[in-house]
Short mmCIF file of C-alpha atoms in Angstrom, two decimals:
data_model
loop_
_atom_site.label_atom_id
_atom_site.label_comp_id
_atom_site.label_asym_id
_atom_site.label_seq_id
_atom_site.Cartn_x
_atom_site.Cartn_y
_atom_site.Cartn_z
CA MET G 1 109.72 97.10 89.61
CA THR G 2 109.69 97.16 85.82
CA LYS G 3 106.52 98.05 83.69
CA GLN G 4 105.77 94.51 82.70
CA THR G 5 105.79 93.34 86.10
CA LEU G 6 103.44 96.06 87.27
CA ILE G 7 101.07 95.08 84.29
CA ASN G 8 101.70 91.40 85.27
CA GLN G 9 100.65 91.98 89.00
CA ILE G 10 97.52 93.91 87.98
CA ASN G 11 96.46 91.43 85.61
CA ALA G 12 97.18 88.79 88.11
CA SER G 13 95.01 90.50 90.57
CA LYS G 14 92.23 90.57 88.43
CA THR G 15 92.32 87.13 87.48
CA TYR G 16 92.50 86.14 90.96
CA LEU G 17 89.54 88.21 91.55
CA ASP G 18 87.56 86.68 88.90
CA ARG G 19 88.66 82.90 90.06
CA SER G 20 87.65 83.69 93.72
CA THR G 21 83.97 85.50 92.72
CA GLU G 22 83.23 83.01 89.84
CA VAL G 23 80.99 81.15 91.96
CA LEU G 24 78.90 84.39 92.74
CA GLY G 25 75.87 85.07 90.49
CA GLU G 26 73.30 87.88 89.40
CA MET G 27 71.12 86.40 92.24
CA ASP G 28 73.92 87.26 94.90
CA SER G 29 74.01 90.93 93.98
CA ALA G 30 72.08 92.47 96.89
CA PHE G 31 73.90 89.96 99.70
CA ALA G 32 75.46 91.76 102.49
CA PRO G 33 76.34 89.81 105.83
CA ALA G 34 74.80 92.54 107.90
CA GLU G 35 73.08 95.63 107.64
CA GLY G 36 75.20 98.60 106.49
CA MET G 37 77.68 96.42 104.84
CA MET G 38 78.46 96.60 101.06
CA THR G 39 76.60 94.15 99.02
CA VAL G 40 78.32 91.80 96.78
CA ALA G 41 77.96 94.10 93.77
CA GLN G 42 78.92 97.16 95.58
CA GLN G 43 82.08 95.33 96.70
CA ILE G 44 83.18 94.62 93.10
CA ALA G 45 81.87 98.20 92.03
CA HIS G 46 83.87 99.49 95.13
CA ILE G 47 87.12 97.60 93.47
CA ALA G 48 86.32 99.36 90.06
CA LEU G 49 85.88 102.52 91.31
CA THR G 50 89.31 102.26 93.27
CA VAL G 51 91.25 101.04 90.12
CA ASP G 52 89.77 104.33 88.53
CA TRP G 53 90.71 106.57 91.59
CA PHE G 54 94.44 105.13 91.35
CA ARG G 55 94.59 105.90 87.65
CA GLU G 56 93.03 109.21 88.10
CA GLY G 57 95.57 109.75 91.00
CA ALA G 58 98.60 108.86 89.29
CA PHE G 59 97.85 110.04 85.69
CA GLY G 60 94.95 112.61 85.86
CA SER G 61 93.83 115.45 88.20
CA GLY G 62 94.93 113.76 91.43
CA PHE G 63 93.32 111.65 93.98
CA ASN G 64 89.76 112.76 94.34
CA MET G 65 89.37 113.10 98.11
CA ASP G 66 85.33 113.52 98.22
CA PHE G 67 84.56 110.09 99.40
CA GLU G 68 80.99 111.12 100.15
CA THR G 69 80.43 111.39 96.19
CA LEU G 70 82.47 108.45 95.35
CA ASP G 71 80.44 106.25 97.99
CA LYS G 72 77.45 107.03 96.45
CA LYS G 73 78.56 105.91 92.89
CA VAL G 74 79.22 102.46 94.67
CA ASP G 75 75.90 102.56 96.73
CA ALA G 76 74.02 103.02 93.39
CA VAL G 77 75.33 99.59 91.94
CA THR G 78 72.82 96.82 92.25
CA SER G 79 73.77 94.32 89.62
CA LEU G 80 76.57 92.16 89.72
CA ALA G 81 77.00 91.71 86.21
CA ALA G 82 76.99 95.72 85.92
CA ALA G 83 79.76 95.82 88.61
CA GLN G 84 81.63 93.04 86.88
CA ALA G 85 81.41 95.03 83.59
CA TRP G 86 82.79 98.25 85.26
CA CYS G 87 85.76 96.15 87.14
CA SER G 88 86.84 94.84 83.76
CA GLU G 89 86.78 97.94 82.10
CA SER G 90 88.47 99.80 84.79
CA PHE G 91 91.43 97.20 85.08
CA THR G 92 92.00 97.03 81.23
CA THR G 93 92.06 100.94 81.01
CA LEU G 94 94.56 101.00 83.88
CA VAL G 95 96.76 98.57 82.28
CA LYS G 96 96.48 100.28 78.62
CA THR G 97 97.27 103.52 80.31
CA ILE G 98 100.40 102.15 82.17
CA GLU G 99 101.25 100.31 78.51
CA ASP G 100 101.35 103.73 76.98
CA CYS G 101 103.14 105.50 79.78
CA PRO G 102 106.88 106.15 79.07
CA ASP G 103 108.99 104.62 81.63
CA GLU G 104 110.38 107.80 82.83
CA ASP G 105 106.89 108.97 83.43
CA LEU G 106 106.11 105.87 85.60
CA ALA G 107 109.24 106.58 87.57
CA ALA G 108 108.40 110.01 88.25
CA ALA G 109 107.14 110.94 91.61
CA LEU G 110 103.46 111.70 92.28
CA PRO G 111 103.14 115.45 93.53
CA PRO G 112 103.22 116.05 97.26
CA GLY G 113 99.83 115.32 98.69
CA PRO G 114 97.99 113.25 101.27
CA VAL G 115 97.85 110.17 99.45
CA MET G 116 101.20 108.47 98.20
CA GLY G 117 102.80 112.08 97.79
CA ASP G 118 106.53 111.99 96.32
CA THR G 119 106.02 107.93 95.69
CA PRO G 120 107.06 107.19 92.23
CA ARG G 121 104.01 106.33 90.01
CA ILE G 122 105.04 102.57 89.54
CA ILE G 123 105.25 102.01 93.35
CA ALA G 124 101.83 104.02 94.03
CA LEU G 125 99.97 102.01 91.63
CA GLY G 126 100.85 98.71 93.25
CA GLY G 127 98.07 99.76 95.81
CA VAL G 128 95.54 98.55 93.21
CA VAL G 129 96.90 94.95 93.78
CA GLU G 130 96.88 95.46 97.57
CA HIS G 131 93.25 96.93 97.62
CA THR G 132 91.62 94.50 95.21
CA ALA G 133 93.01 91.47 97.41
CA HIS G 134 91.61 93.03 100.57
CA HIS G 135 88.24 92.99 98.89
CA ARG G 136 88.73 89.63 97.33
CA GLY G 137 89.21 88.25 100.59
CA ALA G 138 85.98 89.94 101.84
CA LEU G 139 84.16 88.45 98.89
CA THR G 140 85.57 85.05 99.71
CA VAL G 141 83.97 85.38 103.24
CA TYR G 142 80.69 86.55 101.43
CA SER G 143 80.68 83.21 99.31
CA ARG G 144 81.25 80.84 102.29
CA LEU G 145 78.26 82.77 103.99
CA LEU G 146 75.96 82.21 100.67
CA ASN G 147 77.33 78.36 100.72
#
């Protein structure tokens, strides 16, 4: 995979997310299909947080495994517009980070660890696309439930 291919995949993932959620509005922010499930706003916030998590894991101090604290950040989001702004910023920042990264650094393996250890960064970052697709599907179900 080339740097540009990865960037194209990440940008396409964001485009597909935006298309599949364009029917949702601010009034849908608090909708969840059942008690205890993430709301519409929290689903988008979770995607944003995970994009940031992958970026920090690949280029920063590593993958933050304190999921309780991370979940609290998502749980605090109540506005779809705020979640969408966070998500857009997260995708933009990730793409910029990849663009600025030398090819040899993208090809370098992540340090050994519980999350994608020894996997080249360029491959590990593909997880953003897979994760976003999973939640895009969930949000499509939410949209259908909302008619």
